[in-house]
Structures are given as structure tokens and as C-alpha cells.
Protein backbone atom coordinates (compact mmCIF):
# COMPACT_ATOMS: atom_id res chain seq x y z
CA UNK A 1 0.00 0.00 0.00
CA UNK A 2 1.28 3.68 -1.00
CA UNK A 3 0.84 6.45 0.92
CA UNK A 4 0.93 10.39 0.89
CA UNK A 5 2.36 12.64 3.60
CA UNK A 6 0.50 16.09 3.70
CA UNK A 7 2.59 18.92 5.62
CA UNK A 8 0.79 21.81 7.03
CA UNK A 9 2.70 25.02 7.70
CA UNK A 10 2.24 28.31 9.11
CA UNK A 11 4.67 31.08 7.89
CA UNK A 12 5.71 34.36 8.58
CA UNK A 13 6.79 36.63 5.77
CA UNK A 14 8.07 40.45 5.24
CA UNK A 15 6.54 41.76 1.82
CA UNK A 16 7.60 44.57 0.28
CA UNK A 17 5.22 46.61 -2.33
CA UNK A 18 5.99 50.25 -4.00
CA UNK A 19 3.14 52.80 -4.24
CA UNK A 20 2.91 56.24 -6.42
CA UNK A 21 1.34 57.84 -3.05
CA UNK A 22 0.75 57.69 0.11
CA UNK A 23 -2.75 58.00 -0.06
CA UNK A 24 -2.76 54.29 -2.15
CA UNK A 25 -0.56 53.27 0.46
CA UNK A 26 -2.62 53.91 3.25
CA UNK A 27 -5.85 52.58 1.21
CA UNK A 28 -4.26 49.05 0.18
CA UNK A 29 -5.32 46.41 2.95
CA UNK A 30 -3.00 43.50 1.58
CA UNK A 31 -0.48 43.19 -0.42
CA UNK A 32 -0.91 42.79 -4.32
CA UNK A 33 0.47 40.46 -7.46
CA UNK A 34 3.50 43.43 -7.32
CA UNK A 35 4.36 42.73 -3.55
CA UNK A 36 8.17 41.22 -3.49
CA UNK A 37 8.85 38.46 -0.37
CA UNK A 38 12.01 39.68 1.71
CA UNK A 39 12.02 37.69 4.66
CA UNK A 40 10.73 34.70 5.79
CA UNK A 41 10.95 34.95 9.65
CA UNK A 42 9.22 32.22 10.92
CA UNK A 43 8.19 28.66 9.69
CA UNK A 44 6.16 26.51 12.16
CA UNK A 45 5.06 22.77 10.83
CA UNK A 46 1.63 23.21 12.64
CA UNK A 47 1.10 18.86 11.52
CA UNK A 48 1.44 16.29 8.92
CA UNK A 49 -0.79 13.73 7.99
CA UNK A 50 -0.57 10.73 6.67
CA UNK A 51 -2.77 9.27 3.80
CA UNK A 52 -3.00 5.90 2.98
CA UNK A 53 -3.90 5.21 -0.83
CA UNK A 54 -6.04 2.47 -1.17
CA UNK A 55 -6.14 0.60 -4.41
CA UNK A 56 -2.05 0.85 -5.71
CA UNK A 57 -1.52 -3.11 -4.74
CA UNK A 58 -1.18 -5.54 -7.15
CA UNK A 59 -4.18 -8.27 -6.21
């Protein structure tokens, strides 16, 4: 029998994201397409599971 292992993590991450103004600044809740990644400062595996695949033997 095969199986799959499925790993869940939680992440924290600096973005970085240019604006013509201030005022768009200040209006944009979350970051866009155009944001660039920085830093990652935190990863946390929160759990894995494992999933059995049923049907991959040979009878």
C-alpha cells in the first residue's frame, strides 16, 4: 500500500510593495500580485498527515 504525507505550515513573511502615493498606500489592505517576499521569519510545521492510498496493490 502507498501512501501520501500532507505537511501543514504556518509562515511568517516580510513583503515589500511600492506605491505612487501615500494616499494608495494607506488605502491598500493587503499586499498585491507586485508585492516582493524579503524575509521569511518564521516557519512553524503546525502537523502532517498521513494518507493511505487504497487501491495501488497488485491483487
Amino acid at each position: 500500500m502507498s501512501c501520501k504525507k500532507i505537511y501543514y505550515y504556518e509562515f511568517t513573511a516580510t513583503l515589500e510593495e511600492e506605491f505612487d502615493s501615500v494616499e494608495k498606500a494607506t488605502s491598500q489592505m493587503n499586499a498585491t500580485d507586485n508585492a516582493v517576499v524579503k524575509e521569511i521569519t518564521h516557519k512553524n510545521l503546525v502537523h502532517s498527515i498521513i494518507k493511505k492510498e487504497d487501491g495501488n496493490e497488485p491483487k
